[in-house]
mmCIF file of C-alpha atoms in Angstrom:
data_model
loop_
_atom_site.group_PDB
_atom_site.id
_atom_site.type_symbol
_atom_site.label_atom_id
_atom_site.label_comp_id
_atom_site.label_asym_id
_atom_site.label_seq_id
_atom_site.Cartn_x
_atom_site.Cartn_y
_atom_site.Cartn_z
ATOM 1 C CA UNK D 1 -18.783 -13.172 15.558
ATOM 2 C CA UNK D 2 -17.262 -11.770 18.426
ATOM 3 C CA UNK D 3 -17.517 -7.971 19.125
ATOM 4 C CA UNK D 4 -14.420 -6.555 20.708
ATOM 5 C CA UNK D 5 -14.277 -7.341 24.561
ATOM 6 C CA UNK D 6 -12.136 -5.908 26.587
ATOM 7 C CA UNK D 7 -10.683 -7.200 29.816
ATOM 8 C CA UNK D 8 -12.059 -4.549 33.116
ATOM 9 C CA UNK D 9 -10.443 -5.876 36.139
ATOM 10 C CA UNK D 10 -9.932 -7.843 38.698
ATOM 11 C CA UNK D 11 -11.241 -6.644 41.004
ATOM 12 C CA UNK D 12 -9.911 -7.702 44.581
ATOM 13 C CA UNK D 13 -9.798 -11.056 43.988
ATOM 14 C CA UNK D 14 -13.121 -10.900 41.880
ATOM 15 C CA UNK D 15 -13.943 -12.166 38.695
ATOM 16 C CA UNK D 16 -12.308 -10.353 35.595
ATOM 17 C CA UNK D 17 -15.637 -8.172 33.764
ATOM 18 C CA UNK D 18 -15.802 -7.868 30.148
ATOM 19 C CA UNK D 19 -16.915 -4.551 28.845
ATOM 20 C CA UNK D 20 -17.552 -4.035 24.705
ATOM 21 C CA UNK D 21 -15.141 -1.219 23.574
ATOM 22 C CA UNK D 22 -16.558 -0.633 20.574
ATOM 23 C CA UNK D 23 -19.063 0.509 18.659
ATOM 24 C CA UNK D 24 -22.433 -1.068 18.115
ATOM 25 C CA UNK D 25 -21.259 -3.349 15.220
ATOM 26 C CA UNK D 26 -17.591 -4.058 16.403
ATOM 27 C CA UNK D 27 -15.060 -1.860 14.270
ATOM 28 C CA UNK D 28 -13.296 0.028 16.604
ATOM 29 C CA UNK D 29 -12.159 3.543 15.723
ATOM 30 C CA UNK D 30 -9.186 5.758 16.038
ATOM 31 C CA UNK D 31 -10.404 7.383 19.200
ATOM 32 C CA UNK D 32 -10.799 3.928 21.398
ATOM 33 C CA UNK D 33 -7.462 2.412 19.513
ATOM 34 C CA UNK D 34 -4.555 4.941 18.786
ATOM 35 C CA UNK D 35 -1.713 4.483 20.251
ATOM 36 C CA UNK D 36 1.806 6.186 20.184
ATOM 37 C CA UNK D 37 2.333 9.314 18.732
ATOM 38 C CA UNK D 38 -0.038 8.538 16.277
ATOM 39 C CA UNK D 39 -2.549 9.126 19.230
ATOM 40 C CA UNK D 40 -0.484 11.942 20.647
ATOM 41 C CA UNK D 41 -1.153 13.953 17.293
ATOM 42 C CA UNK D 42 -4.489 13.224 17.452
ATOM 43 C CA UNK D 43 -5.518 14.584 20.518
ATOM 44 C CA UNK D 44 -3.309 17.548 20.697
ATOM 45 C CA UNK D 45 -4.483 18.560 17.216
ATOM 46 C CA UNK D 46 -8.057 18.147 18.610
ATOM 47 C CA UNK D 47 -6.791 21.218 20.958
ATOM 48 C CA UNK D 48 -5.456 23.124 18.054
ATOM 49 C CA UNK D 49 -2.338 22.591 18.961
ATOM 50 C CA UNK D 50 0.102 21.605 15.940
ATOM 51 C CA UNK D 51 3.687 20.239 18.104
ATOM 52 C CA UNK D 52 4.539 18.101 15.774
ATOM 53 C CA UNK D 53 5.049 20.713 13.098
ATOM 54 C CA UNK D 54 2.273 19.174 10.542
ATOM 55 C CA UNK D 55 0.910 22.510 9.692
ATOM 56 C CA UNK D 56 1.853 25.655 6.951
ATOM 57 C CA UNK D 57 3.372 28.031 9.505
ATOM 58 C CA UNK D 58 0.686 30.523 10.878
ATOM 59 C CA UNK D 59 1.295 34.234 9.067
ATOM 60 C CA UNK D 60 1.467 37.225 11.226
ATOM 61 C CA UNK D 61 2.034 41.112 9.942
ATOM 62 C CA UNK D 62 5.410 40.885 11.212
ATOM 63 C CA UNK D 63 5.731 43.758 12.752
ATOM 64 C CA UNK D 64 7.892 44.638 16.194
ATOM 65 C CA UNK D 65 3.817 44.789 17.858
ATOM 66 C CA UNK D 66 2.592 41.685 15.950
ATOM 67 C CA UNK D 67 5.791 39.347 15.343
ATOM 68 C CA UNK D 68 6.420 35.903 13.690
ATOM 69 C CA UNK D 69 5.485 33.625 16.391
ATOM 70 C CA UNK D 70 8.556 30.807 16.065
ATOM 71 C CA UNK D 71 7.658 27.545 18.181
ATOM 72 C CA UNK D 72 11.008 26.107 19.807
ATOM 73 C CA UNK D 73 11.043 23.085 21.590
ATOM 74 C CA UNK D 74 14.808 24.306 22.638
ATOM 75 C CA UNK D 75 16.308 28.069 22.593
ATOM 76 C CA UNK D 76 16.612 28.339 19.062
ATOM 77 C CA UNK D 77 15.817 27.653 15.285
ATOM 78 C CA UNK D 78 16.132 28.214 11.703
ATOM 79 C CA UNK D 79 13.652 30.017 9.949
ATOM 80 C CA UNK D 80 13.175 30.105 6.063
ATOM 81 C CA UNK D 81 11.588 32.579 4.549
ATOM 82 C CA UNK D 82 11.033 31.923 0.711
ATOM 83 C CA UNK D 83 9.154 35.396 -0.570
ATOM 84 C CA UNK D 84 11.162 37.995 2.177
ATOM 85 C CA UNK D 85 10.743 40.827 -0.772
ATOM 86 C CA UNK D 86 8.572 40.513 -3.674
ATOM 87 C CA UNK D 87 10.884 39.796 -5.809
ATOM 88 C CA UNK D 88 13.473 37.674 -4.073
ATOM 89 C CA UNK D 89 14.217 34.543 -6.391
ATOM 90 C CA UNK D 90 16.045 32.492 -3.321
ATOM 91 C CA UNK D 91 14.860 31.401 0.374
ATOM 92 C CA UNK D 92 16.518 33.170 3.012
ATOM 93 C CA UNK D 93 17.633 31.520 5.959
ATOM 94 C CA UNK D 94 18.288 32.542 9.684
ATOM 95 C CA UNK D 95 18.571 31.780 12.953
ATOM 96 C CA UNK D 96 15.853 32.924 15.777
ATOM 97 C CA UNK D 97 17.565 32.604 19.230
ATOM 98 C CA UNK D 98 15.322 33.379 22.542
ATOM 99 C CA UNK D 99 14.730 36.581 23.966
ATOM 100 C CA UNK D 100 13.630 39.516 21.766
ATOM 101 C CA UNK D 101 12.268 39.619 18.584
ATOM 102 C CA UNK D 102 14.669 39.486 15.658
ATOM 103 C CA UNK D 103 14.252 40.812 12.036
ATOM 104 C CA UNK D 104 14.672 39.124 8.971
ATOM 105 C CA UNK D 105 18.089 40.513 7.869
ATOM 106 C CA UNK D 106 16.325 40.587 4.155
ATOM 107 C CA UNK D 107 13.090 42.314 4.926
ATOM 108 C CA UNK D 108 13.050 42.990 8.751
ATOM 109 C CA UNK D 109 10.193 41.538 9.421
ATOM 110 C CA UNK D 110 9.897 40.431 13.123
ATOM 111 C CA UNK D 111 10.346 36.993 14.479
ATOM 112 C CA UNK D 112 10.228 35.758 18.168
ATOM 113 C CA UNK D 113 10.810 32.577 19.293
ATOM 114 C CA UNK D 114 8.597 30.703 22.059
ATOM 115 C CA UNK D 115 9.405 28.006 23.700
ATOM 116 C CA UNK D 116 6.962 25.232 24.043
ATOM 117 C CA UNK D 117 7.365 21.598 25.403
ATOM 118 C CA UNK D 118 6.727 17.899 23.436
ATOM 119 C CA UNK D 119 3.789 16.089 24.840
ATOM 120 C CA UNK D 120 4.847 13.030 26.244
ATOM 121 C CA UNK J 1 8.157 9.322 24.380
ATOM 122 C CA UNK J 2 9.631 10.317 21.040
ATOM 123 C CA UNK J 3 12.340 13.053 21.205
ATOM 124 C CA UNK J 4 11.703 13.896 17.536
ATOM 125 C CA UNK J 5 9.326 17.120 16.682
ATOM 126 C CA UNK J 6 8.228 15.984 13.237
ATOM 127 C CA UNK J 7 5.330 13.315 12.894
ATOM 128 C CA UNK J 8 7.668 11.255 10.215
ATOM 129 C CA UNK J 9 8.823 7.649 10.961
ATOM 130 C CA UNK J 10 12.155 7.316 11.370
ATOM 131 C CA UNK J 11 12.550 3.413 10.953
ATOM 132 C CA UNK J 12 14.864 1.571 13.365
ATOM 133 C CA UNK J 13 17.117 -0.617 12.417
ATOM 134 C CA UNK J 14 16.244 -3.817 10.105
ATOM 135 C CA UNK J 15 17.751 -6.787 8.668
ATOM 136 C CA UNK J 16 14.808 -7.553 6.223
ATOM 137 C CA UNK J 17 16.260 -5.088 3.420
ATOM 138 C CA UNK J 18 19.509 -6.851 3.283
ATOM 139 C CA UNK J 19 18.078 -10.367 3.366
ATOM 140 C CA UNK J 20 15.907 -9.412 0.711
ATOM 141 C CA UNK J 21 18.394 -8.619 -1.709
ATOM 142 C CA UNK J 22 20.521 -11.981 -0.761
ATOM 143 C CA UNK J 23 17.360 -13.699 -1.190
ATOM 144 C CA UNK J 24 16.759 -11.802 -4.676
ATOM 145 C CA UNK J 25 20.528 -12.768 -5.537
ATOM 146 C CA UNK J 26 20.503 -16.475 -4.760
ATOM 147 C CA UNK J 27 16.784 -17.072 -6.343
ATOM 148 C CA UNK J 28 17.932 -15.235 -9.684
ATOM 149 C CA UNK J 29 21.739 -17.030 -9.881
ATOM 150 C CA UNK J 30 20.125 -20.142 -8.708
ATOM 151 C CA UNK J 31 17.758 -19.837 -11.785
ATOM 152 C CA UNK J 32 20.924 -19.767 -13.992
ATOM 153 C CA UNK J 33 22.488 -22.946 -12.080
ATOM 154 C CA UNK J 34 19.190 -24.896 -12.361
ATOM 155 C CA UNK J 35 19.318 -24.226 -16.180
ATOM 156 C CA UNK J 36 22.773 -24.975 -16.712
ATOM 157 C CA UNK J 37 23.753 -27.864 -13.530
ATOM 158 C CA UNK J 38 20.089 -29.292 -13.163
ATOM 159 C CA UNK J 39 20.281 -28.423 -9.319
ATOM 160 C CA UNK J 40 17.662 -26.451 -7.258
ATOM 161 C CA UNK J 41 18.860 -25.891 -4.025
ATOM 162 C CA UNK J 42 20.775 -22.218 -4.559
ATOM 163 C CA UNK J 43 17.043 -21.147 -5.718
ATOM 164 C CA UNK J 44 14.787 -23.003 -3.494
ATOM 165 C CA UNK J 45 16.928 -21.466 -0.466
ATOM 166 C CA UNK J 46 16.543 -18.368 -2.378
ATOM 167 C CA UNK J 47 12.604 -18.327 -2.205
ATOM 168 C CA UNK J 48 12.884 -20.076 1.437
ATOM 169 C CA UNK J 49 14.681 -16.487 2.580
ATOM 170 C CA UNK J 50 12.448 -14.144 0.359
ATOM 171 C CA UNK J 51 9.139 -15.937 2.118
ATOM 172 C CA UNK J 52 10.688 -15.299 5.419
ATOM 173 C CA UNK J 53 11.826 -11.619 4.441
ATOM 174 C CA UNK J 54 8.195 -11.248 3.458
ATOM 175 C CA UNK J 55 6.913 -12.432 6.023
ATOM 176 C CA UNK J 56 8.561 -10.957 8.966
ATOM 177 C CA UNK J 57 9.506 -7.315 7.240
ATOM 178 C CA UNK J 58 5.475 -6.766 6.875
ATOM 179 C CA UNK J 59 5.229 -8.053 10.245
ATOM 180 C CA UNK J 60 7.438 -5.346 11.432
ATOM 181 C CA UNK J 61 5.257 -2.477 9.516
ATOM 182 C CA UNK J 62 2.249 -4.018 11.280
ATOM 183 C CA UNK J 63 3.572 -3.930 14.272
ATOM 184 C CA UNK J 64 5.367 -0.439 13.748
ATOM 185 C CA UNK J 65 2.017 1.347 12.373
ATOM 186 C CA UNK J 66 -1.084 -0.918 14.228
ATOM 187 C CA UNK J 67 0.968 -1.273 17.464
ATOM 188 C CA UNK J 68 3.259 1.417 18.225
ATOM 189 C CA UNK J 69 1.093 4.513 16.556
ATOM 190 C CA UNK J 70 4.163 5.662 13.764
ATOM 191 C CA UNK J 71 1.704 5.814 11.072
ATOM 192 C CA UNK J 72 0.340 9.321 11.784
ATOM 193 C CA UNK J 73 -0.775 11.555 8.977
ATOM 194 C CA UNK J 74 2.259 12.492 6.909
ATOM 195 C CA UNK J 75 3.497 8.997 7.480
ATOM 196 C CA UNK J 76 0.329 7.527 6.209
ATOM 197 C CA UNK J 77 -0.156 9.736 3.150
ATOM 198 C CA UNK J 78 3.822 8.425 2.260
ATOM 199 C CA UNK J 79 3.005 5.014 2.123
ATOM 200 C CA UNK J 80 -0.418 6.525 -0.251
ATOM 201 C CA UNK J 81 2.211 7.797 -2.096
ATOM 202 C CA UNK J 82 4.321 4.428 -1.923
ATOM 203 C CA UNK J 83 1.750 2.443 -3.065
ATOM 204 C CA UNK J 84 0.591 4.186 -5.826
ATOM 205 C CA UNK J 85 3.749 4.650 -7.104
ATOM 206 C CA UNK J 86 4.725 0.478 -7.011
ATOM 207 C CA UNK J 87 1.112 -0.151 -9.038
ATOM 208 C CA UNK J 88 2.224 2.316 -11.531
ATOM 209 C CA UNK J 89 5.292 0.647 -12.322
ATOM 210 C CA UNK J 90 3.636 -2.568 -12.222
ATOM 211 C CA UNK J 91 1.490 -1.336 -14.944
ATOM 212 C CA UNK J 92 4.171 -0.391 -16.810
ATOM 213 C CA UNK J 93 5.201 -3.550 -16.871
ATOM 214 C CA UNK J 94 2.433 -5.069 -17.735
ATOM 215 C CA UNK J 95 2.540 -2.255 -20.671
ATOM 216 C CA UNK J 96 5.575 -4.223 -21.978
ATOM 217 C CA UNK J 97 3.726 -7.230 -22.784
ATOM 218 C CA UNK J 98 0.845 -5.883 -24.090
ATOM 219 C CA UNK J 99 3.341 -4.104 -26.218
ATOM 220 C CA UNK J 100 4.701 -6.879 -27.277
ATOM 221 C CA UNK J 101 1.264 -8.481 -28.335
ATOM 222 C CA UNK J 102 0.334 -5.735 -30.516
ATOM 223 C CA UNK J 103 3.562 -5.454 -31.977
ATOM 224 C CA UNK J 104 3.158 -9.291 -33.301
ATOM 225 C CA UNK J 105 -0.374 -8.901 -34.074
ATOM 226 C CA UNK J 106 -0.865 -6.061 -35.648
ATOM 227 C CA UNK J 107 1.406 -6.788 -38.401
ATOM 228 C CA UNK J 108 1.624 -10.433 -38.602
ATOM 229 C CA UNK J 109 4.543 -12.052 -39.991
ATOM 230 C CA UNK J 110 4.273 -14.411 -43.115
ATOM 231 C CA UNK J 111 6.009 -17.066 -40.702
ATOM 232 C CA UNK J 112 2.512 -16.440 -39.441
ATOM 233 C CA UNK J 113 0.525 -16.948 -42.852
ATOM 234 C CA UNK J 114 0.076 -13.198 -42.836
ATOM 235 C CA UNK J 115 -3.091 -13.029 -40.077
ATOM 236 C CA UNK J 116 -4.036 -13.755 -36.232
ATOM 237 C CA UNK J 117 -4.263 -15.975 -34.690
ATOM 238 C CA UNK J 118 -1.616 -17.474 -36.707
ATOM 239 C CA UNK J 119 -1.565 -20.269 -38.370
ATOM 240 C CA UNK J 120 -2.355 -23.931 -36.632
ATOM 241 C CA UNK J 121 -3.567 -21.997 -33.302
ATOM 242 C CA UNK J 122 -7.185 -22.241 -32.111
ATOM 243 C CA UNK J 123 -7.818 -19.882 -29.675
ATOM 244 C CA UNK J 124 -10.099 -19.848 -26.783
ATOM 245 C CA UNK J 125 -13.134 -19.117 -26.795
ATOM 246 C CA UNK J 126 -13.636 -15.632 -25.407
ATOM 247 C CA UNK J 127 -17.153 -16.307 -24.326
ATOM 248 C CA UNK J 128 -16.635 -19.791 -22.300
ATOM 249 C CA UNK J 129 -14.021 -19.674 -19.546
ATOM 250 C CA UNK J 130 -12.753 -16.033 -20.022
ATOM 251 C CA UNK J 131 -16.228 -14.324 -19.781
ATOM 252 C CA UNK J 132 -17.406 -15.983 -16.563
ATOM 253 C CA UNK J 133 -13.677 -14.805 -15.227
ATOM 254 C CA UNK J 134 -14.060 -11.772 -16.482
ATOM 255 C CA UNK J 135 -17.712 -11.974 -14.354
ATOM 256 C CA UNK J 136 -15.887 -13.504 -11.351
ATOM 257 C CA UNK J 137 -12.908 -10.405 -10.920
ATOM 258 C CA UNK J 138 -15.802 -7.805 -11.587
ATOM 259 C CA UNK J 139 -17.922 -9.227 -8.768
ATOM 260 C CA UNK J 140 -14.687 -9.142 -6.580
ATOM 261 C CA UNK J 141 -14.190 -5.970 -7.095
ATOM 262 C CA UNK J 142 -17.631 -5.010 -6.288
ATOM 263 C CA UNK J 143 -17.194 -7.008 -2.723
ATOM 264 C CA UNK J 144 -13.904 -5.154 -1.951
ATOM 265 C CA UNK J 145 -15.836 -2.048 -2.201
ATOM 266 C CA UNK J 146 -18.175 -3.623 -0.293
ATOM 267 C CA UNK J 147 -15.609 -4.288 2.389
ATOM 268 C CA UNK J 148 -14.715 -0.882 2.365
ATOM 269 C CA UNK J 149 -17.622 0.937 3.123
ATOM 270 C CA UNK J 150 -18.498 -2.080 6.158
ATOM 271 C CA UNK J 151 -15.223 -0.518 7.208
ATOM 272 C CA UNK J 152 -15.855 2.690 6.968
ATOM 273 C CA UNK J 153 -19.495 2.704 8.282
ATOM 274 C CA UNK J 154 -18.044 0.002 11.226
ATOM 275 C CA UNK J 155 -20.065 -3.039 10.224
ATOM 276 C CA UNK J 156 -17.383 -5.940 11.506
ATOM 277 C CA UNK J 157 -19.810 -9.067 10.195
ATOM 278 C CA UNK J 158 -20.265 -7.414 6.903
ATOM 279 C CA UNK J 159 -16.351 -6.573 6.704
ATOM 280 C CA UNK J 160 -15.404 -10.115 7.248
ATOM 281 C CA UNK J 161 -18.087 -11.736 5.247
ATOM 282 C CA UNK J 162 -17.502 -9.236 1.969
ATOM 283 C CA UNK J 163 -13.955 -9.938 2.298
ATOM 284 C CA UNK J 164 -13.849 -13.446 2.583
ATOM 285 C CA UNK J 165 -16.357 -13.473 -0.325
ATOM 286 C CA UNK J 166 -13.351 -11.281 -2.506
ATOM 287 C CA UNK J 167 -11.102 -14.045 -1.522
ATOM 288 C CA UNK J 168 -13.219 -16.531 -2.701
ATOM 289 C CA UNK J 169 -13.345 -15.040 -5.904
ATOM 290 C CA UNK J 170 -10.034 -14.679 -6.280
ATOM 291 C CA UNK J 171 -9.242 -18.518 -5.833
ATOM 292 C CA UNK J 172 -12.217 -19.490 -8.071
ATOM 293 C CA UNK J 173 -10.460 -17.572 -10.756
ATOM 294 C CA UNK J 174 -7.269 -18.867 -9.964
ATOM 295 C CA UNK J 175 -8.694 -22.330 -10.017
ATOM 296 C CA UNK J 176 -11.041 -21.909 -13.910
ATOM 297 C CA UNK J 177 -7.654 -20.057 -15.231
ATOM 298 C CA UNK J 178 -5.666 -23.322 -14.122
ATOM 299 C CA UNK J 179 -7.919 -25.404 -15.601
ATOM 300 C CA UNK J 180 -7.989 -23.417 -18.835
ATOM 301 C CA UNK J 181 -4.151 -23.331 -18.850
ATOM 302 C CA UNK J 182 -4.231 -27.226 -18.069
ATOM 303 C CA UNK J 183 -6.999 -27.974 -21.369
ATOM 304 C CA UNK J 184 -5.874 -25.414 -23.975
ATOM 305 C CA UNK J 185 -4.897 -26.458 -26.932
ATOM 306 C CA UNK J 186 -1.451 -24.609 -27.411
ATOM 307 C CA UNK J 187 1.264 -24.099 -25.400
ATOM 308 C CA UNK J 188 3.898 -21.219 -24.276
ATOM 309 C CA UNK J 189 6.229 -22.978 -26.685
ATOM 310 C CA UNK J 190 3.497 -22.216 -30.023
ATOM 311 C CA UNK J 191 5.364 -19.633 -31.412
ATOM 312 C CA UNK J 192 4.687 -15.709 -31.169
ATOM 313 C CA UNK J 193 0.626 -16.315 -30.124
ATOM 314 C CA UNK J 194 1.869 -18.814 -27.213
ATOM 315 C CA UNK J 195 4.422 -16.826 -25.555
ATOM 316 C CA UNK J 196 2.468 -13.948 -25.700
ATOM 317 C CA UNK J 197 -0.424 -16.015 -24.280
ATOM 318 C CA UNK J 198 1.223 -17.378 -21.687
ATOM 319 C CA UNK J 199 3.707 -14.625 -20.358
ATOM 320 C CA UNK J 200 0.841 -12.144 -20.205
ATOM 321 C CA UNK J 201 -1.730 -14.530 -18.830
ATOM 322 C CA UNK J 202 0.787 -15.967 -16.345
ATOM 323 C CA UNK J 203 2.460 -12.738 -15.218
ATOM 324 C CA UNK J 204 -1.889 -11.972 -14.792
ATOM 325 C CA UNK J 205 -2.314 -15.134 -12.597
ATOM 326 C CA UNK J 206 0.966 -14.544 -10.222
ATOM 327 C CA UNK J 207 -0.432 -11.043 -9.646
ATOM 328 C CA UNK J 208 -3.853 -12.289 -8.819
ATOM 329 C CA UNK J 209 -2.605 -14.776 -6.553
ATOM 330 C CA UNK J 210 -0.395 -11.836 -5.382
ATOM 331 C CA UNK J 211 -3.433 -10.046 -4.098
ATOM 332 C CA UNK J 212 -5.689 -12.711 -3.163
ATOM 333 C CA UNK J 213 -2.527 -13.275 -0.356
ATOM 334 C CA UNK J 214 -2.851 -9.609 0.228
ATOM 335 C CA UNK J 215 -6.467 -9.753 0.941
ATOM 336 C CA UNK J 216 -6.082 -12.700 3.181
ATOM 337 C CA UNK J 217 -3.683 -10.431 5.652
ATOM 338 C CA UNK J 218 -6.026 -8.029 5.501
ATOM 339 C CA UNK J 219 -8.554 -10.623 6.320
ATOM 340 C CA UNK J 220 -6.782 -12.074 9.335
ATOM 341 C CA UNK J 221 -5.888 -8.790 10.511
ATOM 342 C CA UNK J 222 -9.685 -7.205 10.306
ATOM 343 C CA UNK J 223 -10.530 -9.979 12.671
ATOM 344 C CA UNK J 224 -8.096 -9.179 15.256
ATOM 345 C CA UNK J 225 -8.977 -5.672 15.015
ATOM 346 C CA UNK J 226 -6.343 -3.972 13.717
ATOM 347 C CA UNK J 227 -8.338 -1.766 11.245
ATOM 348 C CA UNK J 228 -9.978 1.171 12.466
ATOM 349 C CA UNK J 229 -12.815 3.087 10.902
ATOM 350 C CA UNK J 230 -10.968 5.956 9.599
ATOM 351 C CA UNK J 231 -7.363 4.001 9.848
ATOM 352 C CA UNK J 232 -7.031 1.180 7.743
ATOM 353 C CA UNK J 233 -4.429 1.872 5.027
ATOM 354 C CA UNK J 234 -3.343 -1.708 5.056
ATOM 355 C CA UNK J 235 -7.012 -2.703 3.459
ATOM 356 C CA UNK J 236 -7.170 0.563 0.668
ATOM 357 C CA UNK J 237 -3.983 -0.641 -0.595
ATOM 358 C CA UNK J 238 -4.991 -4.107 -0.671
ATOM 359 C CA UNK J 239 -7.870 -2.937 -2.932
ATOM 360 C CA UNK J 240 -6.185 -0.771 -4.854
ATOM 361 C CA UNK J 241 -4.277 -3.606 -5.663
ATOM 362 C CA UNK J 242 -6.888 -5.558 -6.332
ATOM 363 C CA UNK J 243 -8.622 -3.301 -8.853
ATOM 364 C CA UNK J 244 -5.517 -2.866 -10.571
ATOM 365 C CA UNK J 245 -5.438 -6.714 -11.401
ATOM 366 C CA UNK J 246 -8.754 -6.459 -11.901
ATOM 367 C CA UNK J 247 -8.150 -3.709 -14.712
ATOM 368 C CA UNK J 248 -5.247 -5.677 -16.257
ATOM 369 C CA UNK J 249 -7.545 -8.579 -16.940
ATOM 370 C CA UNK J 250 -10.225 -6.435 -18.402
ATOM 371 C CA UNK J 251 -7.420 -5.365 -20.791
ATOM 372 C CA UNK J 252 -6.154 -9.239 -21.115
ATOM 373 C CA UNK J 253 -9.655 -10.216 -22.452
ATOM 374 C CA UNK J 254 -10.253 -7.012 -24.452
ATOM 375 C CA UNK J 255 -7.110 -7.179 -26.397
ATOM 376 C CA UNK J 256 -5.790 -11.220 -25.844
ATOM 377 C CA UNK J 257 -8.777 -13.292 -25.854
ATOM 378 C CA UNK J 258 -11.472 -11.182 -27.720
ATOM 379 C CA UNK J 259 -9.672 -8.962 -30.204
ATOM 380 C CA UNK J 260 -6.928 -11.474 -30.615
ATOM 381 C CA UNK J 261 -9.079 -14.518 -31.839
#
């Protein structure tokens, strides 16, 4: 059986070398063979980055020192908040534009938006 | 890239849905003109269309997920959650016919003479034929695990050679159940015992070959490398499939062959 071979080259006119890819016994894995955003996600999240949204929010105190941090890949989004008092029975929703932090308008807790960029 | 910030597949575009259900339309109405008219062709181009819907919609996930990277995670865990829920409704359908063989022979008719088998049917014997395929799908399933692991651990040879040994087990109980169907003594047309036989058996056998086909995409595709270690959801469901038929005949020969004779 063949292990995986992949093409290195050519080089000026030279032969075309064949280098093994893989591992020892020819399975390759996710690190040598992702592709797409499939490989985007796992990289970045190998940063502990989370662009693509696949993680619970991160919780902050909320207050005007410590705010929500709100990720934005443009100037603005909702945010849903489902337990803004103790004892609220419904999610409330808002937007979070750029610039200062906002409050909840059910709690007040603090929100700011920052702006980050997709990984291409 | 992508201009979307979620990790969820947003499919383009396909024709395969649609042709599927045209192909499901003319192979079930062509069903009712071969009864009727005595001619084939409305279901025959029926099947024709639902091979080539097969063929090149899975082609399109293949090259969608192995390909183009849109399985990540979340996508991943929905097709999980996909295939779990199909085999779950597959055993409920398979629930249906088992219900239906208890419900004749638990309380057998006096059409019947009053017991089970009924009268004038010999069953078969449930330690001939039905044990050794009851031997041959428990060994399969032991080489799909076996599969998995070489997989998992990155052993290509052993991949390939356990898998090609589940396939082979799969035909060779394909081929003893077609020879068993081919010598038995009674027919889907023997009353209650037959129908329930056969239908339960049969719907068995189509699923078998089912996943035998399954493995041997999984097969081909192992070879040209699609499967990763750690991504290869294309293979689990394959073998979750193929313990599920697997299960169904250990319930077949528990309650049809053994109980039943």
């Amino acid at each position: 059986m063949l292990n995986s071979l992949q093409a290195v080259g050519p080089v000026k006119g030279g032969p075309v070398k064949y280098v093994f890819i893989c591992c020892v016994s020819g399975i390759p894995t996710d690190e040598e063979q992702a592709t797409g955003l499939e490989k985007i996600i796992m990289e970045t999240m190998k940063e502990g980055k989370d662009p693509y949204n696949m993680l619970k929010p991160k919780s902050y105190s909320g207050t005007k020192e410590d705010p929500n941090i709100v990720p934005s890949i443009t100037n603005r989004r909702i945010v849903a908040v489902s337990v803004s008092e103790e004892d609220n029975t419904a999610i409330v929703w808002f937007w979070i534009h750029e610039g200062e932090a906002q409050r909840c308008p059910s709690c007040g807790s603090y929100y700011k938006l920052v702006h980050y960029d997709l990984p291409h | 890239m992508a201009h979307q910030a979620h990790p969820y597949h947003m499919v383009d575009p396909s024709p395969w849905p649609l042709t599927g259900a045209v192909a499901a339309l003319l192979m079930t109405s062509g069903l009712a003109i071969w009864f009727h008219f005595h001619s084939t062709i409305l279901m025959l181009l029926g099947t024709v269309l639902l091979v080539l819907t097969i063929c090149q919609w899975w082609r399109d996930v293949v090259r969608e997920g192995t390909f183009q990277g849109h399985h990540t995670p979340p996508a991943q865990k929905g097709l999980r959650y996909g295939m779990i829920l199909f085999i779950t409704s597959e055993v409920l359908f398979f629930a249906g016919f088992f219900w239906a063989f208890y419900h004749s022979s638990l309380a057998p008719t006096p059409e019947l003479g009053g017991f089970w088998p009924p009268a004038g049917i010999t069953p078969l014997d449930p330690f001939e034929v039905p044990l050794l395929n009851t031997a041959v799908l428990l060994a399969s399933g032991v080489t799909v695990t076996w599969a998995h692991h070489s997989i998992m651990e990155g052993d290509r040879k052993q991949a390939i050679h356990s898998l090609t040994l589940t396939i082979l087990l799969g035909g060779y109980f394909t081929f003893l159940q077609a020879l068993e169907y081919y010598e038995a003594p009674f027919t889907i047309a023997d009353g209650v015992y037959g129908a329930t036989f056969f239908v339960a058996t049969g719907f068995h056998g189509l699923h078998v070959i089912i996943g035998s086909t399954f493995l041997a995409v999984c097969l081909h595709r192992q070879i040209r490398h699609h499967f990763t270690s750690t991504h290869h959801f294309g293979f689990e469901a394959a073998a979750w499939y193929w313990h599920f038929v697997d299960v169904v005949w250990l319930f077949l020969y528990i309650s049809i062959y053994w109980w039943g004779s």
